[in-house]
Amino acid sequence: MLNTYTWPRFDYRPSDEQRSGQPRRHPVVVVGAGPIGLTAALDCARRGVDVVVLDDNDTVSVGSRAVCYAKRALEVWDRIGRGAVGAATLGERMVERGVSWKLGRVYFRDELVYTFDLLPESHHKMPAMINLQQYHLEEMLVAACQANPRIDLRWKHRVLSLAQQPDHAVLQVETPDGVFRTEAQWVVACDGANSELRRMVGAEFTGQFFQDRFLIADVVMKRDTPAERRFWFDPPFHRGQSVLLHKQPDDVWRVDFQLGWDADPEAEKQPERVRERVRAALGDDAEFELEWVSIYQFACRRIDRFRHGRVLFAGDAAHQVSPFGARGANTGVQDVDNLAWKLALVLAGTAPEALLDSYHDERAFAADDNLRASTRSTDFITPKSRASRTFRDAVLGLAKTEAFARPFVNSGRLSTPTPYAESPLNTPDESHFGGAMRPGTVCADAPVLVHGRRGWLLEQLGEGFTLLAFGHRPATDVVRSDGVAARVLHVGSDVVDVGGVLADRYDGRDGTVYLIRPDQHVAARWRGFEVADIEAALDRAVGR
């Protein structure tokens, strides 16, 4: 039991197919009702796909666990969690409930050496980061799933086995009322780092384990300190190690202590020992209560293939990273953002199954990028040799006065989307473009007017393909290719650019056209509206 939170209990209910003994074949079965599984269900349902979610528990996560959620994840929740007109979206409610921040401060010993801004430019709907305990986030996701008639959320359902057939998978499921069988055209495995489904399909999970131990201490206290990320290297109150401080809602603060390889986990978890460390970090006069304490180690590794037949892996079931940089949950949300639209098109028969192979191509590429970033952060924070520590300390010492040294300071590179630069779904540029919106890149938001009201570009992109057109309005409102449609969103008549921000971010000269995928990534761009070129790019973007 926490001081600030009481875990809910969700009711177990037997399904109709369990009662009847007649298995049903569902379009999609998601295994795991954590943040990634729930997000996958909401995204599929948003795209018109019925989903069953199986979870062997009946509550949300224990402890605060993940705490930092990045701008891109918030944009995904903003898209999939829209309700009635005028009602707050899921992303908006998360921002309201969480603690928004964008500044980070890095200290070396007792001196501030570096300050960074995660979102130095303005004109974005979502903040750079929010801090929100995972149990709050999951409870909001559960409520959204329960309110969606396309989602069947089944608690106390444990998958015992999985057998794959050419066109479906068969799952044996254990419940308090016994074992029954169900079927799925596609299974999305979101069952965590210790994934049973990964074992069932014989997937390999390889990478690097780290021996360092870290202590999480979530404490409740009143503290008049700005919502910023603070990271100390070798501080006077914890010599030779590192400390991280984050503010969470409900006056909960997370203090993360590096303990080293030889720390005794049981001794370090003792309340008085934890209080001693927290007092040293926050001051002898700090008044606080312990909320949650745990010791953790971590790994940087990923699955061999994100698709194994009819089973698609996402989140921690597919990859693990160190916690430095908030890349775990945020990367998992980007996994299902990539996957759901592809599943919807394949299930509708408007894209070949080969499109799902691009899920591995794109998300394995992103996972490798995250693993590299996470490993580099870990090596900088926990140097493994005297030479590495000497280099690290020299960088930190120079960073206070020398600008060239600051990019080398690595207290955890915070999560940002990896562009799918080499994706087989991209159509390469044939013309010169300025700016960052290259094929494979997630779209940047920008303020727009819609029917005279202030809005945001990402809100207008919808669930399908979009043609963002600048200059004269094209002669057609939609381009189709073999059942896949891309609707025109014209800058000027459909949306009005506010202050030229949209044109600036997209190098939107007259005649410029962007083909934007259903997951808000750029698929192609041109300096003129040519239907034949668009049709070819659409075919390529759906794996034909």
XYZ file of C-alpha atoms in Angstrom:
544
model
C 0.000 0.000 0.000
C 1.270 3.441 -0.928
C 0.681 6.655 0.964
C -0.780 8.370 -2.092
C -2.405 5.545 -4.071
C -4.645 2.515 -3.634
C -4.594 -0.100 -6.355
C -7.908 -0.833 -8.063
C -9.162 -4.369 -8.628
C -10.784 -5.159 -11.959
C -13.464 -7.814 -12.197
C -12.796 -11.154 -13.794
C -15.611 -12.241 -16.082
C -15.825 -15.433 -18.144
C -16.319 -14.753 -21.847
C -19.139 -16.147 -23.960
C -16.747 -18.421 -25.826
C -15.439 -19.800 -22.545
C -18.950 -20.507 -21.281
C -20.052 -22.104 -24.541
C -16.856 -24.034 -25.186
C -16.920 -22.765 -28.778
C -13.724 -20.845 -29.601
C -14.013 -17.663 -31.616
C -11.471 -16.344 -34.065
C -10.670 -12.732 -33.198
C -8.950 -10.303 -35.567
C -6.386 -9.301 -32.938
C -5.573 -10.651 -29.476
C -3.230 -8.523 -27.368
C -1.423 -10.334 -24.549
C -0.536 -8.013 -21.667
C -2.503 -5.074 -20.255
C 0.400 -2.810 -19.405
C 0.878 0.589 -21.053
C 1.957 -0.925 -24.382
C -0.753 -3.570 -24.627
C -3.489 -1.100 -23.689
C -2.144 1.426 -26.196
C -2.096 -1.266 -28.888
C -5.733 -2.104 -28.162
C -6.813 1.539 -28.324
C -4.912 2.156 -31.559
C -6.365 -0.932 -33.264
C -9.878 -0.062 -32.080
C -9.450 3.499 -33.332
C -8.797 2.006 -36.752
C -11.938 -0.133 -36.678
C -10.375 -3.422 -35.521
C -11.990 -5.480 -32.741
C -9.469 -6.466 -30.059
C -9.348 -8.901 -27.148
C -6.826 -8.096 -24.402
C -5.676 -10.900 -22.085
C -3.885 -10.198 -18.802
C -3.039 -12.611 -16.015
C -3.454 -9.934 -13.321
C -6.424 -7.844 -12.185
C -4.858 -4.502 -11.357
C -2.367 -1.943 -12.643
C 1.402 -2.047 -12.162
C 2.812 -2.248 -8.642
C 5.115 0.636 -7.751
C 5.557 3.737 -9.878
C 7.990 2.047 -12.316
C 8.096 4.093 -15.541
C 7.672 7.789 -14.823
C 8.809 9.896 -17.839
C 6.658 10.083 -20.971
C 7.936 11.969 -23.993
C 6.274 14.272 -26.480
C 5.837 11.622 -29.183
C 4.098 9.154 -26.862
C 1.783 11.951 -25.716
C 0.975 12.755 -29.348
C 0.051 9.097 -29.940
C -2.236 9.037 -26.901
C -3.696 12.339 -28.060
C -4.598 10.740 -31.412
C -6.002 7.428 -30.188
C -7.799 8.885 -27.183
C -10.157 11.371 -28.807
C -13.746 11.277 -27.662
C -16.680 13.597 -28.086
C -16.126 17.009 -29.654
C -14.999 19.413 -26.973
C -13.964 16.673 -24.546
C -10.349 16.403 -23.453
C -8.322 13.753 -25.281
C -6.456 11.027 -23.443
C -3.174 12.837 -24.104
C -4.570 16.112 -22.779
C -5.778 14.407 -19.596
C -2.366 12.835 -19.071
C -0.675 16.212 -19.425
C -3.133 17.737 -16.964
C -2.547 14.920 -14.448
C 1.217 14.797 -14.859
C 4.080 17.185 -14.183
C 5.309 18.839 -17.395
C 8.972 19.710 -17.778
C 11.644 20.343 -20.398
C 14.743 21.589 -18.546
C 17.487 19.383 -17.183
C 20.437 20.302 -14.998
C 23.648 18.307 -14.708
C 25.979 18.673 -11.725
C 29.541 17.485 -11.240
C 30.367 17.123 -7.577
C 28.869 20.308 -6.098
C 28.776 22.500 -9.239
C 26.207 22.994 -11.999
C 28.055 22.271 -15.261
C 25.366 21.932 -17.918
C 21.730 22.842 -18.548
C 19.684 21.507 -21.473
C 16.276 22.272 -22.954
C 14.399 19.337 -24.521
C 12.054 21.591 -26.503
C 13.730 24.945 -27.147
C 11.279 25.910 -29.923
C 7.665 26.887 -29.301
C 4.463 26.026 -31.197
C 3.951 22.398 -30.179
C 0.751 21.129 -28.582
C 2.401 18.576 -26.321
C 5.191 19.302 -23.814
C 8.643 17.793 -24.122
C 8.047 15.455 -21.172
C 5.622 14.713 -18.401
C 6.289 12.804 -15.207
C 3.415 10.542 -14.197
C 3.504 7.382 -12.130
C 2.830 4.317 -14.279
C -0.136 3.204 -12.190
C -1.920 6.507 -12.880
C -1.155 6.201 -16.593
C -2.367 2.605 -16.754
C -5.585 3.408 -14.910
C -6.357 6.103 -17.491
C -5.635 3.671 -20.322
C -7.809 0.979 -18.741
C -10.716 3.428 -18.436
C -10.350 4.368 -22.113
C -10.336 0.686 -23.119
C -13.379 -0.097 -20.966
C -15.269 2.731 -22.657
C -14.478 1.418 -26.145
C -17.002 -1.132 -27.480
C -14.388 -2.659 -29.809
C -12.136 -3.687 -26.897
C -12.796 -6.797 -24.787
C -10.508 -6.467 -21.759
C -10.227 -9.787 -19.927
C -8.547 -9.931 -16.515
C -7.156 -13.089 -14.862
C -6.589 -14.693 -18.280
C -3.174 -16.343 -18.551
C -1.920 -17.724 -21.858
C -0.632 -21.268 -21.309
C 0.333 -22.162 -24.863
C 0.251 -20.910 -28.425
C 0.125 -22.886 -31.658
C 0.408 -21.265 -35.060
C -1.551 -22.244 -38.169
C -1.128 -20.738 -41.657
C -3.932 -18.190 -41.152
C -4.371 -17.933 -37.374
C -2.976 -18.748 -33.945
C -4.585 -20.941 -31.275
C -4.180 -19.916 -27.623
C -4.885 -22.031 -24.556
C -5.950 -19.667 -21.782
C -6.232 -20.342 -18.055
C -8.830 -18.525 -15.921
C -10.288 -18.983 -12.419
C -13.010 -21.090 -14.120
C -10.610 -23.377 -15.934
C -8.853 -23.565 -19.295
C -10.374 -22.713 -22.656
C -9.227 -22.167 -26.222
C -9.457 -19.046 -28.343
C -8.100 -18.081 -31.756
C -6.617 -14.951 -33.301
C -5.731 -13.907 -36.801
C -2.902 -11.915 -35.232
C -1.392 -11.894 -31.743
C 0.354 -8.803 -30.374
C 2.721 -9.848 -27.576
C 3.055 -7.098 -24.981
C 3.761 -9.386 -22.031
C 6.915 -7.701 -20.812
C 10.607 -8.398 -20.413
C 9.983 -11.942 -19.180
C 7.636 -12.646 -22.080
C 6.153 -16.140 -22.073
C 5.082 -15.716 -25.690
C 8.672 -15.065 -26.675
C 9.561 -18.446 -25.182
C 6.574 -20.129 -26.837
C 7.642 -19.110 -30.347
C 11.322 -19.834 -29.696
C 12.465 -16.263 -30.280
C 16.011 -15.275 -29.367
C 16.593 -12.345 -27.028
C 20.205 -11.214 -27.034
C 22.223 -8.286 -25.789
C 24.155 -6.988 -22.791
C 23.403 -7.257 -19.082
C 24.737 -4.594 -16.710
C 25.900 -5.475 -13.219
C 25.436 -2.054 -11.630
C 22.661 -1.817 -9.074
C 20.444 1.214 -8.577
C 18.070 2.184 -5.793
C 14.729 3.848 -6.506
C 13.303 5.777 -3.588
C 9.955 7.446 -4.194
C 9.303 9.825 -1.311
C 6.363 12.050 -0.402
C 7.318 15.571 0.601
C 6.463 19.218 0.122
C 9.314 20.854 -1.770
C 9.281 24.199 -3.534
C 11.539 23.191 -6.428
C 10.843 23.650 -10.154
C 9.836 20.613 -12.199
C 13.237 19.935 -13.750
C 15.413 16.876 -14.169
C 18.446 17.021 -11.892
C 21.382 14.654 -12.297
C 24.528 14.589 -10.137
C 27.834 12.926 -10.999
C 29.966 12.171 -7.934
C 28.069 14.520 -5.578
C 29.397 15.233 -2.065
C 26.417 13.371 -0.579
C 27.009 10.177 -2.642
C 30.690 10.049 -3.540
C 31.816 8.112 -6.580
C 28.278 7.418 -7.788
C 25.374 9.252 -9.461
C 21.971 10.511 -8.312
C 18.862 11.511 -10.265
C 15.921 13.564 -8.962
C 12.454 13.877 -10.582
C 9.207 15.480 -9.439
C 5.990 13.479 -9.809
C 2.336 14.303 -9.102
C 0.871 14.153 -5.569
C 4.056 15.569 -3.976
C 5.944 12.378 -4.824
C 9.618 12.727 -5.725
C 11.820 10.049 -7.220
C 15.418 9.849 -6.052
C 17.489 7.348 -8.007
C 20.843 6.310 -6.452
C 23.594 4.418 -8.226
C 24.879 1.808 -5.779
C 27.676 0.057 -7.647
C 28.345 -3.580 -8.458
C 28.914 -4.886 -4.947
C 25.925 -3.422 -3.140
C 23.862 -5.771 -0.979
C 20.258 -5.369 -2.261
C 18.593 -6.490 0.963
C 20.697 -4.177 3.118
C 20.175 -1.218 0.776
C 16.375 -1.638 0.843
C 16.170 -1.309 4.616
C 14.048 1.783 5.407
C 16.561 3.474 7.689
C 19.351 2.992 5.172
C 17.177 4.519 2.447
C 16.197 7.438 4.705
C 19.867 8.076 5.427
C 20.630 8.338 1.707
C 17.620 10.562 1.000
C 18.474 12.927 3.875
C 22.030 13.220 2.564
C 20.696 14.152 -0.888
C 17.884 16.493 0.159
C 19.254 17.970 3.395
C 18.964 17.044 7.045
C 15.911 19.277 7.451
C 13.937 17.559 4.645
C 10.673 16.093 5.896
C 9.476 13.119 3.855
C 7.824 9.709 3.969
C 8.986 6.712 2.002
C 6.481 5.811 -0.704
C 8.210 3.045 -2.637
C 11.658 1.449 -2.563
C 13.194 -1.015 -4.987
C 16.578 -2.163 -6.279
C 17.038 -2.769 -9.985
C 19.530 -3.964 -12.555
C 18.972 -3.717 -16.283
C 19.889 -5.006 -19.708
C 20.190 -3.643 -23.242
C 18.911 -6.314 -25.636
C 16.285 -7.075 -28.265
C 14.440 -9.886 -29.990
C 15.794 -11.434 -33.199
C 12.610 -10.735 -35.207
C 9.703 -8.512 -34.191
C 7.403 -10.763 -36.229
C 7.281 -14.526 -35.653
C 4.558 -15.799 -37.953
C 1.210 -14.616 -36.608
C 2.815 -13.147 -33.459
C 4.145 -9.577 -33.334
C 6.215 -8.411 -30.376
C 6.143 -4.904 -28.896
C 7.477 -3.039 -25.881
C 9.651 -4.847 -23.334
C 8.706 -8.186 -24.899
C 10.681 -7.033 -27.951
C 13.470 -4.952 -26.416
C 14.925 -3.754 -23.134
C 17.018 -0.661 -22.497
C 18.540 0.929 -19.443
C 16.281 3.473 -17.709
C 18.609 6.369 -18.577
C 16.786 8.406 -21.190
C 13.214 7.205 -20.581
C 13.378 4.989 -23.672
C 11.475 1.941 -22.422
C 7.766 2.783 -22.386
C 8.183 5.592 -24.912
C 9.777 3.221 -27.423
C 7.033 0.673 -26.823
C 4.349 3.244 -27.624
C 6.177 3.990 -30.882
C 6.162 0.231 -31.627
C 2.372 -0.009 -31.567
C 2.029 3.349 -33.340
C 3.957 1.701 -36.183
C 2.096 -1.608 -36.016
C -1.615 -0.824 -35.617
C -2.225 0.846 -38.989
C -0.425 -1.964 -40.778
C -2.544 -4.595 -39.016
C -5.710 -2.680 -39.906
C -4.817 -2.540 -43.622
C -3.806 -6.211 -43.745
C -7.002 -7.288 -41.971
C -9.056 -5.163 -44.383
C -7.371 -6.881 -47.337
C -6.038 -3.619 -48.769
C -2.380 -4.392 -48.042
C -0.369 -7.625 -48.338
C 0.878 -9.495 -45.282
C 4.363 -8.434 -46.365
C 3.555 -4.993 -44.954
C 3.921 -6.530 -41.487
C 7.524 -7.436 -42.273
C 8.206 -3.700 -42.487
C 7.225 -3.536 -38.805
C 10.409 -5.455 -38.032
C 12.462 -3.437 -40.537
C 11.461 -0.117 -38.989
C 11.165 -0.943 -35.310
C 14.267 -3.139 -35.116
C 16.154 -0.230 -36.701
C 14.723 2.054 -33.989
C 15.461 -0.493 -31.251
C 19.097 -0.709 -32.317
C 19.300 3.086 -32.256
C 17.841 3.140 -28.733
C 20.137 0.347 -27.572
C 23.192 2.260 -28.808
C 22.054 5.455 -27.096
C 21.176 3.643 -23.886
C 24.460 1.724 -23.773
C 26.467 4.917 -24.329
C 24.578 6.646 -21.537
C 25.203 3.720 -19.215
C 28.921 3.653 -20.045
C 29.206 7.392 -19.333
C 27.250 7.193 -16.069
C 28.956 4.000 -14.877
C 32.503 3.971 -16.344
C 34.046 0.503 -16.215
C 37.730 1.483 -16.166
C 40.011 4.142 -14.714
C 40.603 5.568 -18.214
C 36.852 5.841 -18.873
C 36.278 7.586 -15.566
C 39.162 9.990 -16.235
C 37.661 10.891 -19.625
C 34.175 11.256 -18.108
C 35.368 13.506 -15.315
C 37.418 15.636 -17.728
C 34.352 16.181 -19.915
C 32.281 17.184 -16.903
C 34.965 19.521 -15.643
C 35.246 21.281 -19.008
C 31.491 21.502 -19.597
C 31.032 24.310 -17.102
C 33.048 26.780 -19.174
C 33.680 25.166 -22.589
C 30.750 24.790 -25.006
C 32.505 22.115 -27.103
C 32.479 19.691 -24.139
C 28.752 19.918 -23.393
C 27.542 17.613 -26.196
C 29.729 14.870 -24.701
C 27.959 15.072 -21.319
C 25.649 12.058 -21.205
C 23.361 11.679 -18.212
C 20.846 9.818 -20.394
C 19.901 11.018 -23.884
C 16.162 11.589 -23.531
C 13.780 9.679 -25.804
C 13.083 11.059 -29.276
C 11.641 9.177 -32.276
C 14.124 7.431 -34.555
C 13.557 8.370 -38.223
C 13.004 5.348 -40.471
C 15.648 6.659 -42.835
C 16.189 3.367 -44.681
C 12.604 2.093 -44.614
C 11.443 0.129 -47.682
C 8.165 2.077 -47.427
C 9.821 5.435 -48.172
C 9.848 7.076 -51.589
C 13.168 8.918 -51.940
C 13.216 12.653 -52.661
C 13.623 13.754 -56.262
C 13.766 17.472 -55.425
C 15.695 19.544 -52.908
C 13.996 20.259 -49.569
C 15.094 22.215 -46.556
C 14.143 21.359 -42.979
C 13.925 18.078 -41.126
C 10.782 16.487 -42.597
C 12.548 13.832 -44.652
C 10.817 10.555 -45.658
C 10.689 8.265 -42.637
C 10.514 11.151 -40.150
C 7.630 11.682 -37.743
C 5.668 14.836 -38.549
C 6.362 17.965 -36.537
C 3.291 19.621 -35.087
C 2.373 23.226 -35.896
C -0.465 25.619 -34.948
C -3.281 25.949 -37.503
C -6.733 27.467 -37.765
C -9.612 25.117 -38.619
C -12.898 26.862 -39.444
C -11.548 29.908 -37.645
C -10.648 28.018 -34.472
C -7.146 27.401 -33.158
C -5.960 23.836 -33.560
C -2.912 21.715 -34.369
C -1.681 20.008 -37.509
C -1.402 16.530 -35.968
C -5.056 16.692 -34.926
C -6.032 17.056 -38.600
C -4.103 14.113 -40.042
C -6.708 11.468 -39.194
C -6.250 7.693 -39.212
C -5.415 7.157 -42.893
C -3.017 8.507 -45.497
C -2.995 12.288 -45.922
C -1.704 14.543 -48.701
C -0.563 17.810 -47.122
C -0.672 20.309 -50.002
C 0.715 23.845 -50.112
C -0.145 26.524 -52.697
C -3.029 26.091 -55.159
C -5.623 23.541 -54.126
C -5.281 20.313 -56.177
C -8.046 19.418 -58.600
C -8.895 16.270 -56.630
C -9.707 15.790 -52.931
C -8.485 12.193 -52.774
C -6.042 9.900 -54.570
C -6.728 6.150 -54.557
C -4.659 3.117 -55.456
C -6.131 -0.403 -55.216
C -8.376 0.369 -52.266
C -5.975 2.609 -50.336
C -6.946 6.281 -50.250
C -5.041 9.447 -49.410
C -7.170 12.505 -48.720
C -6.004 16.034 -49.440
C -5.441 18.412 -46.521
C -4.926 21.773 -48.157
C -3.014 24.532 -46.384
C -5.133 27.594 -47.014
C -8.652 26.194 -47.292
C -8.727 23.143 -44.961
C -6.239 24.519 -42.447
C -4.714 27.975 -42.169
C -1.037 28.273 -41.297
C -0.593 30.377 -38.153
C 2.405 32.672 -38.374
C 4.032 30.661 -41.144
C 5.204 27.964 -38.709
C 3.782 25.095 -40.773
C 5.339 26.287 -44.038
C 8.656 26.864 -42.305
C 8.822 23.390 -40.724
C 7.839 21.646 -43.966
C 9.623 23.951 -46.429
C 6.149 24.452 -47.852
C 6.663 26.397 -51.063
C 3.785 26.654 -53.526
C 3.088 23.257 -55.076
C 4.757 21.243 -52.294
C 2.971 17.994 -51.386
C 3.684 15.560 -48.546
C 2.318 12.015 -48.390
C 1.849 11.292 -44.689
C 1.333 7.775 -43.362
C -1.415 6.778 -40.912
C 1.173 6.875 -38.094
C 2.009 10.517 -38.914
C 5.360 9.729 -40.566
C 6.382 11.208 -43.899
C 6.232 8.619 -46.701
C 7.111 10.884 -49.654
C 7.238 14.535 -50.757
C 7.288 16.386 -54.047
C 7.345 19.897 -55.484
C 4.232 19.217 -57.542
C 0.949 17.292 -57.340
C 1.325 14.397 -59.790
C -1.321 11.687 -59.341
C 0.807 8.925 -60.895
C 3.686 9.673 -58.503
C 1.334 9.667 -55.527
C -0.225 6.346 -56.560
C 3.212 4.763 -56.867
C 4.238 6.103 -53.435
C 0.991 4.807 -51.909
C 1.671 1.357 -53.320
C 5.175 1.430 -51.907
C 3.986 2.685 -48.500
C 1.631 -0.295 -48.083
C 4.249 -2.871 -49.036
C 3.179 -3.623 -52.604
